[in-house]
PDB file of C-alpha atoms and ligand atoms in Angstrom:
ATOM      1  CA  MET L   1      -9.941 -16.623  36.673  1.00 98.00           C
ATOM      2  CA  ILE L   2      -8.986 -12.966  36.227  1.00 99.00           C
ATOM      3  CA  VAL L   3      -9.206 -11.230  32.821  1.00 99.00           C
ATOM      4  CA  ASP L   4      -7.780  -7.714  32.444  1.00 99.00           C
ATOM      5  CA  VAL L   5      -8.648  -5.956  29.184  1.00 99.00           C
ATOM      6  CA  VAL L   6      -6.580  -2.963  28.055  1.00 99.00           C
ATOM      7  CA  THR L   7      -8.423  -0.604  25.677  1.00 98.00           C
ATOM      8  CA  ILE L   8      -9.087   3.054  24.891  1.00 98.00           C
ATOM      9  CA  PHE L   9     -12.820   2.150  24.900  1.00 98.00           C
ATOM     10  CA  PRO L  10     -13.531   0.423  28.247  1.00 98.00           C
ATOM     11  CA  GLN L  11     -17.254   1.146  27.791  1.00 98.00           C
ATOM     12  CA  MET L  12     -17.319  -1.263  24.843  1.00 98.00           C
ATOM     13  CA  ILE L  13     -16.201  -4.092  27.139  1.00 98.00           C
ATOM     14  CA  GLU L  14     -17.900  -3.613  30.511  1.00 96.00           C
ATOM     15  CA  PRO L  15     -21.641  -3.614  29.631  1.00 98.00           C
ATOM     16  CA  ALA L  16     -21.299  -6.402  27.044  1.00 98.00           C
ATOM     17  CA  LEU L  17     -19.949  -8.758  29.716  1.00 98.00           C
ATOM     18  CA  ALA L  18     -22.521  -7.791  32.372  1.00 98.00           C
ATOM     19  CA  GLU L  19     -25.352  -9.837  30.796  1.00 98.00           C
ATOM     20  CA  GLY L  20     -26.322 -13.490  30.529  1.00 98.00           C
ATOM     21  CA  VAL L  21     -24.092 -16.442  31.342  1.00 98.00           C
ATOM     22  CA  ILE L  22     -20.912 -14.344  31.590  1.00 98.00           C
ATOM     23  CA  GLY L  23     -22.576 -11.675  33.756  1.00 98.00           C
ATOM     24  CA  ARG L  24     -23.774 -14.389  36.154  1.00 98.00           C
ATOM     25  CA  ALA L  25     -20.307 -15.981  36.302  1.00 98.00           C
ATOM     26  CA  ARG L  26     -18.951 -12.580  37.337  1.00 98.00           C
ATOM     27  CA  THR L  27     -21.533 -11.979  40.070  1.00 98.00           C
ATOM     28  CA  LYS L  28     -20.899 -15.549  41.324  1.00 98.00           C
ATOM     29  CA  GLY L  29     -17.191 -14.701  41.608  1.00 98.00           C
ATOM     30  CA  LEU L  30     -16.093 -17.448  39.204  1.00 98.00           C
ATOM     31  CA  VAL L  31     -14.346 -14.887  37.031  1.00 98.00           C
ATOM     32  CA  GLU L  32     -13.280 -11.268  37.390  1.00 98.00           C
ATOM     33  CA  VAL L  33     -13.215  -9.168  34.198  1.00 98.00           C
ATOM     34  CA  LYS L  34     -11.815  -5.653  34.427  1.00 98.00           C
ATOM     35  CA  ALA L  35     -11.649  -3.191  31.521  1.00 98.00           C
ATOM     36  CA  ARG L  36      -8.641  -0.863  31.920  1.00 99.00           C
ATOM     37  CA  ASP L  37      -8.526   2.511  30.184  1.00 99.00           C
ATOM     38  CA  LEU L  38      -5.199   2.713  28.341  1.00 99.00           C
ATOM     39  CA  ARG L  39      -5.182   6.505  28.804  1.00 99.00           C
ATOM     40  CA  ASP L  40      -4.844   5.958  32.571  1.00 99.00           C
ATOM     41  CA  TYR L  41      -1.327   4.643  31.855  1.00 99.00           C
ATOM     42  CA  THR L  42      -0.110   7.711  29.908  1.00 98.00           C
ATOM     43  CA  SER L  43       2.134  10.345  31.537  1.00 98.00           C
ATOM     44  CA  ASP L  44       1.398  13.466  29.463  1.00 98.00           C
ATOM     45  CA  LYS L  45      -1.271  16.089  30.070  1.00 98.00           C
ATOM     46  CA  HIS L  46      -3.249  15.146  26.942  1.00 98.00           C
ATOM     47  CA  ARG L  47      -3.168  11.362  27.614  1.00 99.00           C
ATOM     48  CA  VAL L  48      -1.922  10.631  24.094  1.00 98.00           C
ATOM     49  CA  VAL L  49      -1.830   6.957  23.051  1.00 98.00           C
ATOM     50  CA  ASP L  50      -0.950   7.232  19.325  1.00 98.00           C
ATOM     51  CA  ASP L  51       1.693   8.758  17.073  1.00 98.00           C
ATOM     52  CA  VAL L  52       2.696   8.955  13.394  1.00 98.00           C
ATOM     53  CA  ALA L  53       4.311   5.911  11.759  1.00 98.00           C
ATOM     54  CA  PHE L  54       8.077   5.753  11.239  1.00 98.00           C
ATOM     55  CA  GLY L  55       8.552   5.313   7.508  1.00 98.00           C
ATOM     56  CA  GLY L  56       5.471   7.367   6.766  1.00 98.00           C
ATOM     57  CA  GLY L  57       2.083   6.344   5.436  1.00 97.00           C
ATOM     58  CA  PRO L  58      -1.472   7.124   6.418  1.00 97.00           C
ATOM     59  CA  GLY L  59      -2.955   6.559   9.848  1.00 97.00           C
ATOM     60  CA  MET L  60      -1.591   6.511  13.376  1.00 98.00           C
ATOM     61  CA  VAL L  61       0.165   3.788  15.380  1.00 98.00           C
ATOM     62  CA  MET L  62      -0.345   3.036  19.077  1.00 98.00           C
ATOM     63  CA  LYS L  63       2.636   4.115  21.167  1.00 98.00           C
ATOM     64  CA  PRO L  64       4.468   1.408  23.149  1.00 99.00           C
ATOM     65  CA  GLU L  65       4.933   3.305  26.458  1.00 98.00           C
ATOM     66  CA  PRO L  66       1.340   3.278  27.809  1.00 99.00           C
ATOM     67  CA  ILE L  67       0.866  -0.385  26.851  1.00 99.00           C
ATOM     68  CA  PHE L  68       4.113  -1.470  28.553  1.00 99.00           C
ATOM     69  CA  ARG L  69       3.167   0.529  31.624  1.00 99.00           C
ATOM     70  CA  ALA L  70      -0.346  -0.986  31.685  1.00 99.00           C
ATOM     71  CA  VAL L  71       0.922  -4.576  31.473  1.00 99.00           C
ATOM     72  CA  GLU L  72       3.626  -3.912  34.082  1.00 99.00           C
ATOM     73  CA  GLU L  73       1.234  -2.272  36.563  1.00 99.00           C
ATOM     74  CA  ILE L  74      -1.457  -4.921  36.094  1.00 99.00           C
ATOM     75  CA  SER L  75       1.175  -7.664  36.573  1.00 99.00           C
ATOM     76  CA  ALA L  76       2.453  -6.004  39.755  1.00 99.00           C
ATOM     77  CA  GLU L  77      -1.100  -5.726  41.104  1.00 98.00           C
ATOM     78  CA  ARG L  78      -2.353  -9.222  40.172  1.00 98.00           C
ATOM     79  CA  GLY L  79       0.799 -11.318  39.803  1.00 99.00           C
ATOM     80  CA  ALA L  80       2.291 -12.328  36.452  1.00 98.00           C
ATOM     81  CA  PRO L  81      -0.314 -13.381  33.859  1.00 99.00           C
ATOM     82  CA  THR L  82      -0.014 -16.749  32.092  1.00 99.00           C
ATOM     83  CA  ALA L  83      -0.899 -15.153  28.748  1.00 99.00           C
ATOM     84  CA  VAL L  84      -0.810 -11.644  27.284  1.00 99.00           C
ATOM     85  CA  ILE L  85      -3.109 -11.881  24.254  1.00 99.00           C
ATOM     86  CA  LEU L  86      -2.959  -9.306  21.452  1.00 98.00           C
ATOM     87  CA  MET L  87      -6.030  -9.074  19.224  1.00 98.00           C
ATOM     88  CA  THR L  88      -4.732  -8.525  15.674  1.00 98.00           C
ATOM     89  CA  PRO L  89      -5.629  -9.469  12.092  1.00 98.00           C
ATOM     90  CA  GLN L  90      -2.038 -10.830  11.892  1.00 98.00           C
ATOM     91  CA  GLY L  91      -2.693 -13.437  14.601  1.00 98.00           C
ATOM     92  CA  ARG L  92      -3.456 -17.148  14.272  1.00 98.00           C
ATOM     93  CA  GLN L  93      -7.172 -17.844  13.982  1.00 98.00           C
ATOM     94  CA  PHE L  94      -9.038 -18.330  17.268  1.00 98.00           C
ATOM     95  CA  SER L  95     -10.565 -21.781  17.805  1.00 98.00           C
ATOM     96  CA  HIS L  96     -12.348 -23.840  20.423  1.00 97.00           C
ATOM     97  CA  ALA L  97      -9.048 -25.588  21.252  1.00 97.00           C
ATOM     98  CA  GLU L  98      -7.443 -22.214  21.903  1.00 98.00           C
ATOM     99  CA  ALA L  99     -10.433 -21.157  24.071  1.00 98.00           C
ATOM    100  CA  LEU L 100     -10.005 -24.307  26.167  1.00 98.00           C
ATOM    101  CA  ARG L 101      -6.284 -23.611  26.636  1.00 98.00           C
ATOM    102  CA  PHE L 102      -6.917 -20.024  27.857  1.00 98.00           C
ATOM    103  CA  SER L 103      -9.805 -21.167  30.108  1.00 98.00           C
ATOM    104  CA  ARG L 104      -7.314 -23.184  32.188  1.00 98.00           C
ATOM    105  CA  MET L 105      -5.235 -20.106  33.032  1.00 98.00           C
ATOM    106  CA  GLU L 106      -5.519 -18.242  36.336  1.00 98.00           C
ATOM    107  CA  ARG L 107      -4.821 -14.767  34.899  1.00 99.00           C
ATOM    108  CA  ILE L 108      -4.781 -13.389  31.354  1.00 99.00           C
ATOM    109  CA  ILE L 109      -4.373  -9.890  29.896  1.00 99.00           C
ATOM    110  CA  VAL L 110      -6.088  -9.002  26.590  1.00 99.00           C
ATOM    111  CA  LEU L 111      -4.754  -6.041  24.575  1.00 99.00           C
ATOM    112  CA  CYS L 112      -7.060  -4.185  22.162  1.00 98.00           C
ATOM    113  CA  GLY L 113      -5.580  -1.928  19.492  1.00 98.00           C
ATOM    114  CA  ARG L 114      -7.132   0.800  17.363  1.00 98.00           C
ATOM    115  CA  TYR L 115      -5.875   2.924  14.439  1.00 98.00           C
ATOM    116  CA  GLU L 116      -3.459   1.172  12.054  1.00 96.00           C
ATOM    117  CA  GLY L 117      -2.207  -1.104  14.815  1.00 92.00           C
ATOM    118  CA  ILE L 118       0.304  -1.267  17.673  1.00 98.00           C
ATOM    119  CA  ASP L 119       4.064  -0.606  17.745  1.00 98.00           C
ATOM    120  CA  GLU L 120       5.673  -3.973  16.906  1.00 98.00           C
ATOM    121  CA  ARG L 121       7.853  -3.920  20.044  1.00 98.00           C
ATOM    122  CA  VAL L 122       4.720  -4.706  22.091  1.00 98.00           C
ATOM    123  CA  ALA L 123       4.264  -7.992  20.198  1.00 98.00           C
ATOM    124  CA  GLU L 124       7.985  -8.770  20.448  1.00 98.00           C
ATOM    125  CA  ALA L 125       8.497  -8.129  24.163  1.00 98.00           C
ATOM    126  CA  LEU L 126       5.156  -8.404  25.936  1.00 98.00           C
ATOM    127  CA  VAL L 127       2.736 -10.598  24.027  1.00 99.00           C
ATOM    128  CA  THR L 128       2.553 -14.394  24.359  1.00 99.00           C
ATOM    129  CA  ASP L 129      -0.283 -14.975  21.844  1.00 99.00           C
ATOM    130  CA  GLU L 130      -1.317 -12.989  18.754  1.00 99.00           C
ATOM    131  CA  ILE L 131      -4.912 -13.952  17.953  1.00 99.00           C
ATOM    132  CA  SER L 132      -7.373 -13.034  15.163  1.00 99.00           C
ATOM    133  CA  ILE L 133     -11.073 -13.950  15.187  1.00 98.00           C
ATOM    134  CA  GLY L 134     -11.316 -14.398  11.414  1.00 98.00           C
ATOM    135  CA  ASP L 135     -10.533 -13.136   7.958  1.00 98.00           C
ATOM    136  CA  TYR L 136     -12.485  -9.871   7.818  1.00 98.00           C
ATOM    137  CA  VAL L 137     -11.345  -6.370   8.761  1.00 98.00           C
ATOM    138  CA  LEU L 138     -12.724  -4.657  11.871  1.00 98.00           C
ATOM    139  CA  THR L 139     -11.938  -1.170  13.210  1.00 98.00           C
ATOM    140  CA  GLY L 140     -10.276  -2.337  16.426  1.00 98.00           C
ATOM    141  CA  GLY L 141      -9.566  -5.163  18.859  1.00 98.00           C
ATOM    142  CA  GLU L 142     -12.483  -4.652  21.283  1.00 98.00           C
ATOM    143  CA  LEU L 143     -15.107  -6.792  19.520  1.00 99.00           C
ATOM    144  CA  PRO L 144     -12.550  -9.577  18.939  1.00 99.00           C
ATOM    145  CA  ALA L 145     -11.619  -9.400  22.655  1.00 99.00           C
ATOM    146  CA  LEU L 146     -15.290  -9.817  23.600  1.00 99.00           C
ATOM    147  CA  VAL L 147     -15.573 -12.855  21.330  1.00 99.00           C
ATOM    148  CA  VAL L 148     -12.478 -14.455  22.883  1.00 99.00           C
ATOM    149  CA  ILE L 149     -13.528 -13.675  26.476  1.00 99.00           C
ATOM    150  CA  ASP L 150     -17.054 -15.052  25.917  1.00 98.00           C
ATOM    151  CA  ALA L 151     -15.716 -18.305  24.458  1.00 98.00           C
ATOM    152  CA  VAL L 152     -13.042 -18.669  27.172  1.00 98.00           C
ATOM    153  CA  VAL L 153     -15.133 -17.790  30.244  1.00 98.00           C
ATOM    154  CA  ARG L 154     -17.989 -20.172  29.396  1.00 98.00           C
ATOM    155  CA  LEU L 155     -15.419 -23.000  29.562  1.00 98.00           C
ATOM    156  CA  VAL L 156     -14.360 -22.116  33.124  1.00 98.00           C
ATOM    157  CA  PRO L 157     -15.765 -24.901  35.354  1.00 97.00           C
ATOM    158  CA  GLY L 158     -19.136 -23.943  36.897  1.00 97.00           C
ATOM    159  CA  VAL L 159     -19.895 -21.087  34.476  1.00 98.00           C
ATOM    160  CA  VAL L 160     -22.226 -23.120  32.256  1.00 96.00           C
ATOM    161  CA  GLY L 161     -24.630 -24.986  34.553  1.00 89.00           C
ATOM    162  CA  ASP L 162     -24.693 -28.265  32.654  1.00 89.00           C
ATOM    163  CA  ASP L 163     -21.224 -29.796  31.911  1.00 85.00           C
ATOM    164  CA  GLN L 164     -22.966 -32.040  29.379  1.00 84.00           C
ATOM    165  CA  SER L 165     -23.904 -29.074  27.200  1.00 84.00           C
ATOM    166  CA  VAL L 166     -20.241 -27.957  27.128  1.00 92.00           C
ATOM    167  CA  ALA L 167     -19.073 -31.495  26.286  1.00 84.00           C
ATOM    168  CA  ASN L 168     -21.614 -31.592  23.431  1.00 83.00           C
ATOM    169  CA  ASP L 169     -20.481 -28.265  21.909  1.00 88.00           C
ATOM    170  CA  SER L 170     -20.401 -28.758  18.179  1.00 82.00           C
ATOM    171  CA  PHE L 171     -16.712 -27.885  17.872  1.00 88.00           C
ATOM    172  CA  VAL L 172     -15.822 -30.316  20.652  1.00 86.00           C
ATOM    173  CA  GLU L 173     -17.608 -33.133  18.842  1.00 85.00           C
ATOM    174  CA  GLY L 174     -16.543 -31.960  15.384  1.00 94.00           C
ATOM    175  CA  LEU L 175     -20.187 -31.973  14.263  1.00 97.00           C
ATOM    176  CA  LEU L 176     -22.703 -29.165  13.802  1.00 98.00           C
ATOM    177  CA  ASP L 177     -25.736 -29.165  16.102  1.00 97.00           C
ATOM    178  CA  PHE L 178     -28.999 -30.905  15.237  1.00 98.00           C
ATOM    179  CA  PRO L 179     -32.228 -28.894  14.586  1.00 98.00           C
ATOM    180  CA  HIS L 180     -34.182 -27.782  17.659  1.00 98.00           C
ATOM    181  CA  TYR L 181     -37.977 -27.410  17.984  1.00 98.00           C
ATOM    182  CA  THR L 182     -40.392 -26.303  20.681  1.00 98.00           C
ATOM    183  CA  ARG L 183     -44.182 -25.919  20.876  1.00 98.00           C
ATOM    184  CA  PRO L 184     -46.448 -25.697  18.983  1.00 99.00           C
ATOM    185  CA  ALA L 185     -46.048 -29.033  17.136  1.00 99.00           C
ATOM    186  CA  ASP L 186     -47.770 -27.419  14.128  1.00 99.00           C
ATOM    187  CA  PHE L 187     -46.905 -23.768  13.487  1.00 99.00           C
ATOM    188  CA  ARG L 188     -48.660 -22.308  10.403  1.00 99.00           C
ATOM    189  CA  GLY L 189     -48.592 -25.749   8.808  1.00 99.00           C
ATOM    190  CA  MET L 190     -44.889 -26.274   9.510  1.00 99.00           C
ATOM    191  CA  LYS L 191     -44.715 -29.557  11.442  1.00 99.00           C
ATOM    192  CA  VAL L 192     -42.181 -30.751  13.980  1.00 99.00           C
ATOM    193  CA  PRO L 193     -40.670 -34.086  12.796  1.00 99.00           C
ATOM    194  CA  ASP L 194     -42.817 -36.976  14.120  1.00 98.00           C
ATOM    195  CA  VAL L 195     -39.883 -38.811  15.695  1.00 98.00           C
ATOM    196  CA  LEU L 196     -39.428 -35.964  18.227  1.00 98.00           C
ATOM    197  CA  LEU L 197     -43.042 -36.404  19.421  1.00 98.00           C
ATOM    198  CA  SER L 198     -42.759 -40.205  19.615  1.00 98.00           C
ATOM    199  CA  GLY L 199     -41.148 -40.492  23.044  1.00 98.00           C
ATOM    200  CA  HIS L 200     -38.721 -43.141  21.697  1.00 98.00           C
ATOM    201  CA  HIS L 201     -35.496 -41.836  23.214  1.00 98.00           C
ATOM    202  CA  ALA L 202     -33.140 -44.182  21.350  1.00 98.00           C
ATOM    203  CA  GLU L 203     -34.772 -43.313  18.024  1.00 98.00           C
ATOM    204  CA  ILE L 204     -34.636 -39.577  18.812  1.00 98.00           C
ATOM    205  CA  GLU L 205     -30.955 -39.850  19.583  1.00 98.00           C
ATOM    206  CA  ARG L 206     -30.330 -41.753  16.327  1.00 98.00           C
ATOM    207  CA  TRP L 207     -32.288 -39.136  14.326  1.00 98.00           C
ATOM    208  CA  ARG L 208     -30.418 -36.217  15.897  1.00 98.00           C
ATOM    209  CA  ARG L 209     -27.011 -37.831  15.242  1.00 98.00           C
ATOM    210  CA  GLU L 210     -28.011 -38.436  11.619  1.00 98.00           C
ATOM    211  CA  GLN L 211     -29.113 -34.793  11.242  1.00 98.00           C
ATOM    212  CA  GLN L 212     -25.764 -33.666  12.662  1.00 98.00           C
ATOM    213  CA  ARG L 213     -23.894 -35.773  10.093  1.00 98.00           C
ATOM    214  CA  LEU L 214     -26.036 -34.596   7.167  1.00 98.00           C
ATOM    215  CA  ARG L 215     -25.727 -30.918   8.131  1.00 98.00           C
ATOM    216  CA  THR L 216     -21.999 -31.125   8.733  1.00 98.00           C
ATOM    217  CA  GLU L 217     -21.366 -32.847   5.393  1.00 98.00           C
ATOM    218  CA  LYS L 218     -23.537 -30.337   3.511  1.00 98.00           C
ATOM    219  CA  ARG L 219     -22.588 -27.075   5.296  1.00 98.00           C
ATOM    220  CA  ARG L 220     -19.106 -27.696   6.724  1.00 98.00           C
ATOM    221  CA  PRO L 221     -17.379 -30.459   4.750  1.00 98.00           C
ATOM    222  CA  ASP L 222     -14.091 -29.003   6.062  1.00 97.00           C
ATOM    223  CA  LEU L 223     -15.026 -30.305   9.563  1.00 96.00           C
ATOM    224  CA  VAL L 224     -15.599 -33.911   8.461  1.00 96.00           C
ATOM    225  CA  GLY L 225     -12.901 -36.193   9.826  1.00 90.00           C
ATOM    226  CA  ARG L 226     -11.192 -33.465  11.845  1.00 87.00           C
ATOM    227  CA  HIS L 227     -12.010 -34.757  15.329  1.00 81.00           C
ATOM    228  CA  GLY L 228     -12.287 -38.511  14.775  1.00 65.00           C
ATOM    229  CA  VAL L 229     -15.557 -38.378  16.742  1.00 50.00           C
ATOM    230  CA  ASN L 230     -17.920 -37.896  13.813  1.00 43.00           C
ATOM    231  CA  LYS L 231     -19.121 -40.391  11.192  1.00 40.00           C
ATOM    232  CA  GLU L 232     -18.654 -43.817  12.808  1.00 46.00           C
ATOM    233  CA  SER L 233     -17.544 -43.423  16.410  1.00 52.00           C
ATOM    234  CA  LYS L 234     -20.724 -41.908  17.900  1.00 49.00           C
ATOM    235  CA  SER L 235     -22.861 -44.301  15.770  1.00 55.00           C
TER     236      SER L 235
HETATM  237  C1  JD8 D   1      -7.198  -5.216  16.187  1.00 66.78           C
HETATM  238  C2  JD8 D   1      -6.726  -1.924  14.802  1.00 66.78           C
HETATM  239  C3  JD8 D   1      -7.954  -1.943  12.672  1.00 66.78           C
HETATM  240  C4  JD8 D   1      -6.714  -3.346  11.093  1.00 66.78           C
HETATM  241  C5  JD8 D   1      -6.047  -1.045   9.543  1.00 66.78           C
HETATM  242  C6  JD8 D   1      -8.386  -0.936  10.045  1.00 66.78           C
HETATM  243  C7  JD8 D   1      -8.884  -9.281  15.220  1.00 66.78           C
HETATM  244  N1  JD8 D   1     -10.331 -10.557  12.914  1.00 66.78           N
HETATM  245  C8  JD8 D   1     -10.007  -9.227  13.015  1.00 66.78           C
HETATM  246  N2  JD8 D   1     -10.282  -8.321  12.094  1.00 66.78           N
HETATM  247  N3  JD8 D   1      -9.827  -7.125  12.481  1.00 66.78           N
HETATM  248  C9  JD8 D   1      -9.224  -7.239  13.680  1.00 66.78           C
HETATM  249  C10 JD8 D   1      -8.554  -6.120  14.346  1.00 66.78           C
HETATM  250  C11 JD8 D   1      -8.485  -4.875  13.699  1.00 66.78           C
HETATM  251  C12 JD8 D   1      -7.765  -3.831  14.292  1.00 66.78           C
HETATM  252  C13 JD8 D   1      -7.119  -4.000  15.520  1.00 66.78           C
HETATM  253  C14 JD8 D   1      -7.922  -6.279  15.596  1.00 66.78           C
HETATM  254  C15 JD8 D   1      -6.468  -2.779  15.828  1.00 66.78           C
HETATM  255  N4  JD8 D   1      -7.499  -2.551  13.877  1.00 66.78           N
HETATM  256  C16 JD8 D   1      -6.861  -1.985  11.625  1.00 66.78           C
HETATM  257  C17 JD8 D   1      -5.671  -3.439   9.980  1.00 66.78           C
HETATM  258  C18 JD8 D   1      -5.872  -2.401   8.941  1.00 66.78           C
HETATM  259  N5  JD8 D   1      -7.070  -0.986  10.598  1.00 66.78           N
HETATM  260  C19 JD8 D   1      -9.330  -8.591  14.053  1.00 66.78           C
HETATM  261  N6  JD8 D   1      -8.532  -9.819  16.168  1.00 66.78           N
END
């Protein structure tokens, strides 16, 4: 998979994706992520990417020309992308289902805005998916792009070593995770539940599933019944 990220702050993208599971996927060649400096696609001496808003009002708007040129040049170099994703508070909310859909694509382009936003003609003519990561206001699209890329790339086959751990993701199952413990069995008087020390694998599995149900009902009642895999079907 190839991910091209268009931004005025490429140094926010590159180092964040050089570490951990995603960094390893890149060195293994399973995915290529390239941060592209939007200013490289300007044509004026001062490499200007923003301008005042038609209609007035405070703040600047990102000009369409450099963004169109970036998407066109990247498409010519790589081949046409399956998705051009715009990070925006006006987008539909990102989800695991959406991550899975993007993870099956050969090439995607992710556009990161700054300022008050991007000239609407970009969304109209270039963008296939307008995505938000949640209902809070950030200063730009770079952190949302990192969130989306992390969630998408870990679903590319081979990136996460154990397929089982991807299949058990809480938002695949529709249940929150169970509590985890490691040694020591008694830490400052706080004990690990006996069942986990018992060696009874069937009982451990039953206990964990019950913890998942209790936690989901208490913390995320909105998830209950959304996947048809919780409550009854996995005992
Ligand atoms: C892209 C510019 C800042 C936002 C004026 C402050 C996503 N879940 C999310 N929250 N915020 C963003 C996001 C914010 C952005 C840009 C994404 C480009 N800004 C703007 C509107 C008000 N400034 C986001 N995905």
